[in-house]
Backbone as a ProteinNet text record, in pm:
[ID]
protein_1_A
[PRIMARY]
MPKVSKKDARTPLQEVAPVPMDSNTDTAEPVEPSKPQFAPLSAYQQNGKKIEFRRVTVPQHRLTPLKNSWMSLYTPVTENMKLDMRMNLKAKKVELKTNADTPDASSVQKAADFVQAFLLGFDVADAIALLRLDDLYVEVFEVKDVKTLRGEHLSRCIGRLAGKNGKTKFTIENATKTRIVIADTRIHILGSYQNIRVARDALCGLILGSPPGKVYSKLRSTASRLNSRF
[TERTIARY]
7877.9	7958.1	8061.8	8097.5	8199.6	8337.4	8418.4	8553.5	8646.3	8739.4	8836.9	8973.1	9037.5	9169.6	9276.2	9396.3	9504.3	9551.7	9544.6	9588	9497.9	9370	9277.2	9293	9328.2	9342.8	9464.2	9573.5	9692.7	9677.9	9579.8	9561.4	9511.7	9586.2	9541	9411.1	9339.2	9213.1	9241.5	9170.1	9186	9072.5	9111.1	9011.5	8920.7	8797.1	8696.5	8653.2	8652.7	8610.3	8460.3	8423.6	8280.3	8198.5	8085.1	7993.9	7908.4	7912.4	7828.3	7681.1	7607.4	7463.1	7389.4	7294.1	7214.8	7126.8	7140.7	7063.5	6916.5	6883.5	6743.5	6664.2	6731.7	6660.4	6590.1	6667.8	6602.4	6623.6	6725.3	6755	6675.7	6593.9	6517.2	6416.8	6408.4	6315.1	6172.5	6082.8	5942.1	5888.1	5814.4	5757.5	5631.7	5632.2	5515.5	5401.7	5282.1	5168.5	5155.3	5114.4	5101.2	4992.4	5015.9	4918.7	4795.5	4680.9	4559.5	4558.3	4511.6	4503.7	4358.5	4334.2	4200.1	4195.4	4092.7	4075.2	4044.3	4097.3	4069	3920.4	3874.8	3734.8	3710.2	3598.7	3560.8	3507.5	3496	3443	3299.2	3226.1	3087.9	3083.3	3177.2	3182.4	3237.5	3338.9	3393.1	3290.1	3199.2	3095.8	2977.2	2992.4	2880.7	2770	2805.4	2708.3	2597.1	2636.6	2541.7	2559.6	2450.3	2451	2457.4	2550.4	2562.8	2503.5	2431.1	2365.7	2423.6	2423	2450	2351.5	2297.3	2206.1	2258.1	2269.8	2321.3	2208.5	2172.7	2064.6	2111.4	2027.7	2060.4	1987	2059.4	1990.3	1912.9	1814.1	1728.4	1807.1	1902.7	1975.6	2082.1	2105.2	2204.7	2140.4	2008	1940.5	1975.7	1973.6	2004.8	2151.2	2250.3	2389	2407.7	2338.2	2349.1	2293.9	2183	2124.4	2217	2279.9	2368.7	2497.2	2545.4	2672.8	2651.8	2532	2501.4	2594.2	2619.4	2702.2	2847.4	2894.3	3031.2	3046	2937.4	2939.4	2911	2820.4	2774.7	2883	2960	3057.9	3167.6	3239.1	3344.4	3291.3	3171.4	3116.7	3078.9	3017.5	2969.6	3077.8	3163.8	3263.2	3391	3439	3564.9	3543.8	3442.8	3418.1	3324.8	3264.1	3174.9	3059.4	2992.5	2878.7	2753.3	2639.1	2511.9	2473.7	2427.3	2397.2	2269.7	2183.7	2061.7	2017.4	1930.2	1876.7	1730.9	1698.4	1561	1498.3	1420.4	1363.2	1257.3	1188	1082	1142	1247.9	1311.9	1424.7	1462.5	1573	1701.9	1734.5	1855.6	1926.4	2058.7	2139.2	2167.3	2129.8	2141.2	2255.5	2340.4	2455.5	2444	2483.4	2468.3	2581.5	2633.1	2733.5	2666.4	2745.6	2695.2	2802.4	2778.6	2871.6	3004.9	3011.6	3135.3	3216.9	3171.7	3243.4	3374.9	3491.1	3619.2	3657.5	3609	3651	3528.1	3523.7	3408.2	3401	3515.1	3515	3478.3	3451.5	3421.6	3292.9	3194.2	3065.5	3079.1	3165	3185.8	3263.7	3362.3	3436.2	3343.3	3255	3162.1	3065.7	3022.2	2933.4	3004.7	3132.5	3209.6	3228.7	3247.1	3263.7	3138.2	3022.7	2896.6	2870.4	2899.1	2877.7	2966.8	3091.6	3181.7	3128.8	3072.3	3014.7	2894.8	2812.4	2694.8	2732.6	2852	2897.5	2948.4	2973.1	3014.2	3146.4	3215.1	3342.6	3318.8	3414.1	3406.6	3423.3	3371.8	3384.1	3531	3611.2	3753.4	3828.1	3784.3	3848	3792.6	3661.2	3599.3	3637	3671	3702.1	3831.6	3912.1	4033.9	4001	3880.4	3839.9	3827.2	3800.6	3792.2	3930	4028.6	4160.1	4258.1	4243.2	4336.9	4265.3	4342.7	4284	4293.7	4389.1	4414.7	4358.6	4246.8	4181.4	4054.2	4027.9	3912.2	3845.9	3724.7	3650.8	3618	3660.8	3632.2	3539.5	3440.6	3339.9	3336.2	3339.5	3318.5	3254.1	3203.2	3135	3214.3	3182.6	3252.2	3224.1	3101.6	3065.6	3136.1	3191.1	3270	3401.9	3449.3	3575.3	3550.7	3457	3427.4	3282.7	3213.1	3073.5	3067.1	3014.4	3003	2861.3	2814.6	2678.6	2679.4	2583	2559.8	2677.3	2715.3	2822.9	2956.2	2980.7	3106.4	3118.8	3007.1	3009.2	3032.9	2970.3	2989	3133.8	3194.4	3333.5	3426.7	3392.4	3474.3	3473.4	3355.9	3346.9	3422.1	3416.7	3492.8	3642.4	3689.6	3833.1	3875.6	3789.4	3823.7	3838.5	3748.9	3753.1	3858	3865.9	3958	3899.8	3972.1	3925.7	3935.9	3820.7	3810.8	3858.6	3847.3	3886.8	4036.1	4112.6	4258.8	4307.2	4250.7	4296.2	4268.2	4149.2	4113	4204.7	4232.6	4319.8	4462.5	4507.5	4642.8	4655.4	4556	4559.3	4550.1	4467.9	4454.5	4586	4652.4	4776.8	4890.2	4893.5	5001.3	4986.5	4862.3	4838.3	4794.3	4780.8	4737.5	4603.4	4509.6	4374.5	4275	4148.1	4040.1	3942.2	3900.6	3817.1	3689.9	3577.2	3447.2	3388.9	3356	3293.8	3147.7	3058.8	2915.5	2847.3	2820	2761.9	2856.5	2811.5	2898.9	2966.8	2944.2	3005	3126.9	3232.8	3358.3	3389.5	3414	3446	3588.2	3668.5	3808.3	3829.4	3883.7	3914.4	4065.3	4122.9	4266.8	4311.2	4442.8	4496.4	4490.3	4516.8	4500.1	4593	4720.9	4817.4	4782.6	4747.3	4717.8	4589.7	4491.4	4367.6	4395.8	4482.8	4514	4580.2	4673.4	4740.8	4641.7	4555.4	4457	4356.7	4317.1	4221.2	4281.4	4409.1	4473.9	4479.4	4507.4	4511.6	4373.6	4269.5	4134.2	4089.3	4124.9	4088	4157.5	4282.3	4351.1	4280.6	4230	4156.3	4023.7	3958.3	3831.6	3853.3	3962.9	3990.4	4038.6	4063.2	4097.2	4240.6	4321.1	4460.4	4466.1	4557.7	4570.2	4619.9	4577.8	4618.1	4769	4842.7	4988.3	5052.5	5006	5060.5	5025.9	4903.7	4861.6	4943.4	4972.5	5050.3	5191.8	5255.1	5392.5	5398.8	5302.2	5298.1	5268	5179.8	5144.7	5263.3	5342	5458	5561.4	5587.1	5685.8	5636	5506.2	5451.3	5452.3	5416.2	5414.1	5553.3	5652.8	5790.3	5838.8	5797.8	5835.4	5770.6	5645.5	5577.7	5642.5	5678.3	5739.9	5877	5953.3	6083	6071	5963.3	5942	5907.1	5826.2	5784.8	5862.7
1175.5	1062.4	1026.5	897.3	858.4	903.4	937	983.8	867.1	890	787.8	834.9	752.5	789	768.1	828.6	814.8	669.6	594.9	455.1	372.5	394.3	320.9	359.7	486.4	531.5	468.9	436.9	376.5	226.6	163.1	17.2	-10.9	-96.3	-125.6	-205.3	-188.8	-263.3	-411.8	-494.7	-639.4	-698.4	-799.6	-864.6	-953.7	-938.7	-1015.2	-1133.4	-1251.3	-1371.4	-1364.9	-1415.7	-1410.3	-1497.9	-1447.9	-1520.1	-1615.6	-1745.9	-1839.9	-1813.1	-1815.7	-1790.1	-1922.8	-1921	-2041.7	-2066.7	-2187.4	-2217.5	-2238.7	-2254.9	-2281.5	-2156.4	-2040.5	-1917.8	-1854.2	-1770.1	-1693.4	-1755.9	-1844.7	-1896.9	-2023	-2072.8	-2194.5	-2168.7	-2264.3	-2249	-2267.7	-2191.4	-2207.4	-2343.4	-2407.6	-2539.5	-2523.3	-2589.1	-2579.6	-2662.8	-2616.8	-2697.4	-2825.1	-2932.1	-3061	-3053.1	-3123.9	-3123.1	-3203.6	-3158.8	-3236.1	-3368.2	-3470.3	-3603.7	-3633.7	-3656.2	-3688.1	-3832.5	-3901.7	-4039.4	-4037.7	-4135.4	-4137.4	-4157.8	-4093.3	-4106.6	-4243.6	-4299.2	-4426.7	-4402.7	-4510.3	-4498.4	-4447.3	-4482.2	-4435.5	-4283.8	-4228.7	-4083.6	-4011.4	-4070.1	-4007.1	-3998.2	-4090.3	-4091.6	-4003.6	-3920.7	-3835.6	-3911.6	-4025.1	-4109	-4156.8	-4186.1	-4240.1	-4392	-4459.2	-4604.1	-4638.9	-4729	-4773.3	-4912.5	-4931.6	-5058.7	-5119.8	-5250.6	-5325.2	-5441.9	-5464.8	-5577	-5663.4	-5792	-5887.4	-5983.5	-5987.4	-6074.2	-6219.1	-6308	-6451.2	-6522.6	-6588.6	-6666.8	-6783.8	-6831.5	-6937.5	-7065.3	-7098.6	-7224.5	-7217.4	-7098.3	-7085.2	-7065.6	-7077.8	-7060	-7173.9	-7296.8	-7409.8	-7409.2	-7389	-7377.7	-7261.8	-7150	-7037.1	-7073.7	-7147.3	-7189.7	-7284.8	-7376.3	-7474.3	-7410.2	-7305.2	-7242	-7105.6	-7082	-6948	-6907.6	-6996.6	-6960.7	-6937.4	-7008.5	-6985.2	-6847.4	-6794	-6658.1	-6554.7	-6587.8	-6490.7	-6458.3	-6559.8	-6539.1	-6439.4	-6454.6	-6355.3	-6215.9	-6206.8	-6074.5	-5999.2	-6066.8	-5999	-5983.6	-6084.8	-6079.3	-6007.7	-6033.1	-5972.5	-5835.8	-5823.4	-5696.9	-5603.5	-5653.6	-5574	-5513.4	-5597	-5553.1	-5628.2	-5573	-5641.7	-5711.7	-5834.6	-5915.4	-5994.6	-5996.7	-6075.5	-6120.3	-6221.6	-6274.1	-6232.4	-6162	-6120.5	-6227.8	-6315.5	-6427.3	-6381.7	-6274.3	-6228.4	-6172.7	-6090.9	-6031.5	-6118.5	-6224.9	-6313.3	-6233.8	-6156.7	-6075	-6088.6	-6084	-6075.3	-5927.8	-5878.6	-5736.9	-5717.3	-5621.9	-5587.7	-5442.3	-5413.1	-5276.9	-5247	-5124.6	-5081.2	-5039.9	-5033	-4986.8	-4901.5	-4863.7	-4775.1	-4841.6	-4975.5	-5047.5	-5084.8	-5050.7	-5088.3	-5011.7	-5079.7	-5008.6	-4939.8	-4989.1	-4935.9	-4916.4	-4803.1	-4774.1	-4865.9	-4920.7	-5009.2	-5152.7	-5180	-5317.6	-5367.9	-5279.6	-5324.2	-5366.9	-5299.3	-5339.4	-5470	-5487.9	-5613.8	-5729.9	-5707.7	-5813.9	-5845.2	-5743.2	-5766.8	-5847.2	-5816.3	-5893.7	-6037.9	-6055.9	-6188.9	-6274	-6216.4	-6289.9	-6315	-6216.1	-6232.2	-6342.7	-6350.9	-6455.7	-6593.8	-6606.3	-6735.5	-6770	-6671.3	-6697.4	-6730.6	-6686.9	-6722	-6865.5	-6928.8	-7068.2	-7096.3	-6997.3	-7020.2	-7076.7	-7154.1	-7206	-7092.2	-7114.4	-7012.6	-6989.5	-7097.9	-7084	-7000.5	-7003.2	-6922.1	-6779.8	-6766.2	-6633.8	-6546.5	-6608.1	-6528.4	-6449.6	-6485.6	-6408.2	-6266.1	-6243.2	-6107.4	-6016.3	-6074.8	-5994.4	-5960.6	-6047.5	-6030.9	-5954	-5962.2	-5898.7	-5791.6	-5689.7	-5576.1	-5587.9	-5664	-5664.7	-5788.5	-5840.8	-5954.9	-5909.8	-5970.1	-5932	-6058.2	-6041.1	-6148.1	-6099.7	-6176	-6142.1	-6247.1	-6201.3	-6289.7	-6265.1	-6371.2	-6359.7	-6488.5	-6485.5	-6599.7	-6654	-6777	-6840.4	-6764.3	-6717.3	-6648	-6512.8	-6460.1	-6337.4	-6361.1	-6486.6	-6521.2	-6576.8	-6669.1	-6731.4	-6779	-6759.2	-6800.7	-6949.5	-7026.3	-7171.8	-7213.3	-7319.1	-7367.7	-7520.6	-7575.9	-7719.4	-7800.3	-7901.6	-7992.2	-7919.3	-7819.7	-7745.8	-7676.3	-7620.6	-7554.7	-7655.6	-7772.2	-7874.9	-7923.1	-7946.4	-7989.6	-7881.3	-7754.5	-7643.8	-7640.9	-7658.3	-7659.6	-7780.3	-7893.3	-8010.2	-7986.4	-7913.4	-7882	-7792.5	-7698.6	-7607.3	-7683.4	-7777.4	-7850.8	-7961.4	-8035.4	-8147.8	-8270.8	-8380.7	-8504.2	-8493.3	-8512.2	-8499.7	-8362.9	-8260.5	-8125.1	-8100.8	-8187.8	-8177.2	-8046	-8007.9	-7885.3	-7762.3	-7757.2	-7642.8	-7633.7	-7746.5	-7746.8	-7706.1	-7748.5	-7711.9	-7561.4	-7500.7	-7355.1	-7282.3	-7333.7	-7270.6	-7273.9	-7388	-7399.7	-7319.8	-7312.1	-7239.5	-7088.6	-7039.5	-6894.9	-6845.1	-6936.3	-6898.6	-6826.3	-6883.8	-6829.6	-6941	-6903.5	-7000.6	-6976.6	-7085.8	-7077.9	-7156.6	-7097.3	-7164.8	-7160.5	-7277.9	-7288.8	-7325	-7229.1	-7247.9	-7234.6	-7349.7	-7352.2	-7280.3	-7171.2	-7100.1	-6979.8	-6958.6	-6846	-6894.7	-6813.6	-6847.5	-6737.3	-6775.3	-6681.4	-6709.3	-6603.8	-6616.3	-6525.3	-6581.3	-6506.4	-6504.5	-6384.5	-6372.8	-6228.7	-6208.1	-6074.1	-6038.3	-5911.2	-5863.8	-5937.1	-5949.6	-6015.2	-6162.1	-6230	-6372.3	-6398.5	-6310.6	-6326	-6313.6	-6222	-6203.3	-6327.3	-6387.6	-6507.9	-6623.1	-6640.8	-6749	-6726.7	-6602.2	-6572.4	-6602.1	-6568.6	-6597.4	-6748	-6827.1	-6972.3	-7027.8	-6978.4	-7025.5	-6984.7	-6863.4	-6818.5	-6902.9	-6945.6	-7033.5	-7166.1	-7220.9	-7347.4	-7329.4	-7216.2	-7191.2	-7180.2	-7117.9	-7100	-7227.5	-7335.1	-7463.1	-7506.2	-7434.3	-7474.8	-7605.4	-7694.3	-7819	-7788.2	-7867.8	-7841	-7839.4	-7924.6	-7927.3	-7793.8	-7730.7	-7600.8	-7494.3	-7500.8	-7404.4	-7424.5	-7550.3	-7578.3	-7521	-7541.9	-7493.5	-7341.1	-7274.9	-7128.3	-7080.8	-7154.2	-7118.2	-7138.1	-7242.5	-7269.6	-7158.7	-7113.3	-7005.8	-6874.6	-6845.4	-6721.7	-6725	-6840.7	-6852.2	-6840.2	-6899	-6886.1	-6743.3	-6671.5	-6531.4	-6447.8	-6478.9	-6405.6	-6435.2	-6560.4	-6596.2	-6531.9	-6521.3	-6457.4	-6306.9	-6248.5	-6104.8	-6072.3	-6153.8	-6127.8	-6215.7
7556.7	7510.3	7616	7628.5	7726.5	7681.9	7779.7	7750.7	7721.4	7627.9	7590.1	7639.2	7718.1	7770.5	7664.1	7686.6	7589.8	7580.5	7691.9	7688.7	7599.3	7609	7523.5	7377.4	7351.4	7214.1	7148.6	7229.2	7169.8	7147.1	7207.2	7190.1	7049	6975.1	6836.7	6837	6729.4	6715.3	6692.5	6756.1	6744.4	6659.9	6585.3	6496.5	6580.2	6555.4	6630.5	6544.6	6604.1	6531	6499	6383.6	6349	6442.3	6474.3	6564.4	6481.7	6509.9	6432.2	6457.3	6347.8	6357.1	6369.9	6450.6	6472.5	6350.8	6292.2	6170.8	6199.1	6325.9	6357.7	6389.2	6374.7	6413.1	6294.4	6220.5	6114.1	5976.4	5960.7	5826.9	5794.5	5884.2	5856.8	5744.8	5650	5538.5	5587.8	5531.1	5573.3	5530.1	5615.1	5588.7	5504.5	5388.5	5301.4	5358.2	5341.8	5389.9	5307.7	5370.8	5302.1	5195.9	5084.6	4975.3	5013.9	4969.7	5001.1	4926.9	4992.5	4934.2	4899.6	4768.3	4722.2	4674.3	4709.3	4661.8	4513.2	4436.8	4292.3	4264.3	4158.7	4120.6	4060.3	4092.3	4032.4	3891.2	3815.7	3679.5	3681.5	3785.9	3799.4	3818.1	3896	3916	3793.4	3727	3607.1	3495.6	3492.6	3388.6	3425.3	3527.6	3568.1	3637	3701.9	3771.6	3679.4	3555.3	3457.5	3447.3	3425.9	3411.7	3263.2	3227.8	3089.4	3074	2963.7	2935.8	2809.2	2803	2680.5	2675.1	2556.9	2537.1	2423.6	2449	2350.5	2315.5	2188.2	2143.2	2138.1	2188.4	2193.7	2080.6	1988.8	1884.9	1945.9	1870.4	1922.4	1950.6	1865.4	1882	1990.7	2050.3	2157.6	2294.8	2301.6	2430.7	2527.9	2479.7	2567.4	2612.6	2523	2573.4	2670.6	2647.9	2740.7	2878.3	2879.6	3007.2	3080.9	3008.6	3073.2	3124.6	3057.5	3095.4	3160.6	3214.1	3264.9	3379.5	3474.3	3589.1	3547.9	3446.2	3397.7	3335.9	3280.9	3226.7	3335.3	3425.1	3524.8	3627.1	3669.2	3776.2	3739.1	3627	3597.2	3568.9	3511.5	3478.7	3605.4	3700.1	3820.9	3927.2	3943.2	4050.5	4007.6	3886.9	3842.5	3778.7	3693.5	3624.1	3701.7	3808.4	3894.2	3813.6	3735.8	3655.6	3699.6	3662.5	3683	3553.3	3563.7	3445.4	3470.3	3370.2	3381	3242.5	3240.6	3115.9	3104.2	2996.7	2968.7	2880	2941.1	2866.5	2767	2797.4	2706.8	2578.4	2591.2	2472.7	2418.2	2491	2452	2432.8	2536.3	2534.8	2669.1	2665.9	2787.4	2813.3	2930.1	2963.5	3063.1	3033.4	3117.3	3159.3	3282.6	3336.1	3433.2	3427.9	3524.6	3654.8	3760.6	3890.1	3956.5	4080.4	4151.2	4181.5	4180.5	4212.3	4089.3	3970.5	3848.5	3840.8	3833.8	3838.4	3708.2	3594	3464.5	3378.2	3306.4	3222.4	3101.6	3058.9	2942.1	2976.7	3103.1	3143.5	3081	3064.2	3011	2865.4	2788.8	2649.3	2640.3	2728.5	2730.3	2764.3	2862	2900.2	2785.8	2712.8	2598.7	2489.7	2464.7	2366.8	2414.2	2543.8	2601.2	2580.8	2610.5	2592.9	2444.6	2359.8	2216.1	2159.6	2207.3	2159.8	2198	2318.7	2356.6	2269.5	2239.2	2156.2	2012.2	1968.7	1833.5	1825.4	1942	1941	2009.2	2060.2	2128.4	2268.6	2316.9	2453.7	2554	2674.7	2779	2814	2816.2	2849.3	2746.3	2619.1	2515.9	2514.5	2531.8	2524.5	2643.3	2758	2877.2	2859.6	2759.9	2732.6	2689.6	2636.8	2598.8	2720.4	2838	2959.8	3014.7	2989.5	3051.9	2964.9	2833.4	2741.4	2660.4	2619.8	2548.3	2397.1	2345.7	2201.7	2133.5	2181.7	2119.3	2049.9	1934.3	1854.2	1799.8	1752.7	1685.8	1545.5	1446.8	1306.9	1248.8	1173.4	1114.8	964.7	887.2	742.2	693.2	572.3	514	395.9	360.1	248.1	118.7	102.1	-21.9	-34.4	76.1	66.5	-6	-5	-70.4	-210	-218.5	-347.6	-346.7	-455.2	-466	-498.4	-404.9	-420.7	-386.6	-454.4	-431.4	-431.1	-357.4	-361.1	-308.9	-387.6	-347.8	-332.5	-414.5	-405.8	-269.7	-221.2	-90.6	21.1	10.5	113.7	118.2	-1	-3.3	50.6	25.9	76.6	229.1	289.2	435.7	491.4	420.2	462.8	456.8	354.8	346.9	461.7	502.2	611.9	743.7	767.9	894	890.7	779.7	772.8	840.5	829.5	890.8	1042.7	1108.9	1255.2	1304.9	1220.4	1260.3	1258.6	1189.6	1193	1131.9	1016.6	949.6	1035.7	1093.8	1178.3	1300.3	1363.7	1480.9	1444.6	1328	1285.8	1266.9	1203.5	1182.8	1316.6	1408	1539.8	1616.1	1616.9	1693.3	1630.8	1498.5	1432.6	1446.9	1450.3	1454.3	1592	1690.1	1826	1822.6	1749.9	1740.3	1773.8	1775.9	1789.3	1674.5	1609.5	1489.9	1514.1	1475.7	1480	1339.8	1285.8	1153.6	1176.2	1155.6	1174.6	1038.9	977.3	842.7	746.2	686.1	591.9	657.1	784	854.8	933.5	931.7	998.8	1099.4	1223.8	1330.9	1377.5	1389.5	1432.1	1552.8	1660.9	1782.6	1801.8	1815.9	1838	1823.5	1821	1800	1651.6	1621.5	1483.6	1387.5	1423.9	1335.3	1315.7	1423.7	1413.3	1335.7	1351	1274.4	1125.4	1089.2	946.9	887.9	963.7	914.8	902.1	1002.9	997.3	884.8	864	756.2	619.4	600.6	471.8	446.9	551.6	535	500.5	567.9	539.5	399.9	358.9	224.2	117.8	144.5	50.3	35.2	145.9	138.6	65.3	86.7	17.5	-132.9	-172	-314.6	-381.4	-306.6	-365.7	-349.1	-271.8	-252.9	-173.3	-206.5	-128.3	13.2	110.7	250.1	270.1	195.5	212.2	178.1	72.2	34	136.9	188.6	291.2	418.1	453.5	574.4	562.9	447.1	431	437.8	374.8	380.8	522.3	590.1	727.3	820.4	796.7	881.4	869.7	747.1	729.3	788.8	771.8	827.7	979.5	1038.3	1185	1244.2	1178.4	1229.4	1219.8	1116	1103.8	1212.5	1245	1353	1487.8	1512.2	1640.4	1656.4	1545.6	1555.8	1576.9	1526.6	1545.2	1688	1750.4	1887.5	1983.3
[MASK]
++++++++++++++++++++++++++++++++++++++++++++++++++++++++++++++++++++++++++++++++++++++++++++++++++++++++++++++++++++++++++++++++++++++++++++++++++++++++++++++++++++++++++++++++++++++++++++++++++++++++++++++++++++++++++++++++++++++

């Protein structure tokens, strides 16, 4: 051991200032490896690479309107919904099919509802809302479901539903934000659930014999209540 002289032994101990530690040496936090980035699965892959089909039967009296409006139906289904669509003339059915580019698995059902709404008598501009919105439905009922009528009584009932030059039907459509098609004794209503219920109640009142003025006043109060709610 080294010798310590008496002079060094009498020197008092001095306080040593702390030595700053470099933060970049041992105290640096370990860098976590970057997370792997996976591309989202398409609807075709999520479905197990299975192809979904829908077939919509075309009534005989709607073949000519379907032929005239085919491109108006074909363009949004194939370009926007990314589906395959064709007309089977032998079976008289419109066939819809998903493919690898289909973005959503529910697109084929929306397209089938869209084509079905057109075949029920709705305009293409009205039926295309089924492709864009999720909460739209089509409800179908007959006059005999509300009241049993025959002969002249049934004819007058259908006349009350339509009104002069379609005035009554248009009034109900504008007040309830729905679209109505009266095909013989069958009535088709396109709209949201709440609006369909209001329009159906108004039509049922006319079928049961209520005067249009009374139906209008009740419809006006119900429509204002719906507008204030939303």
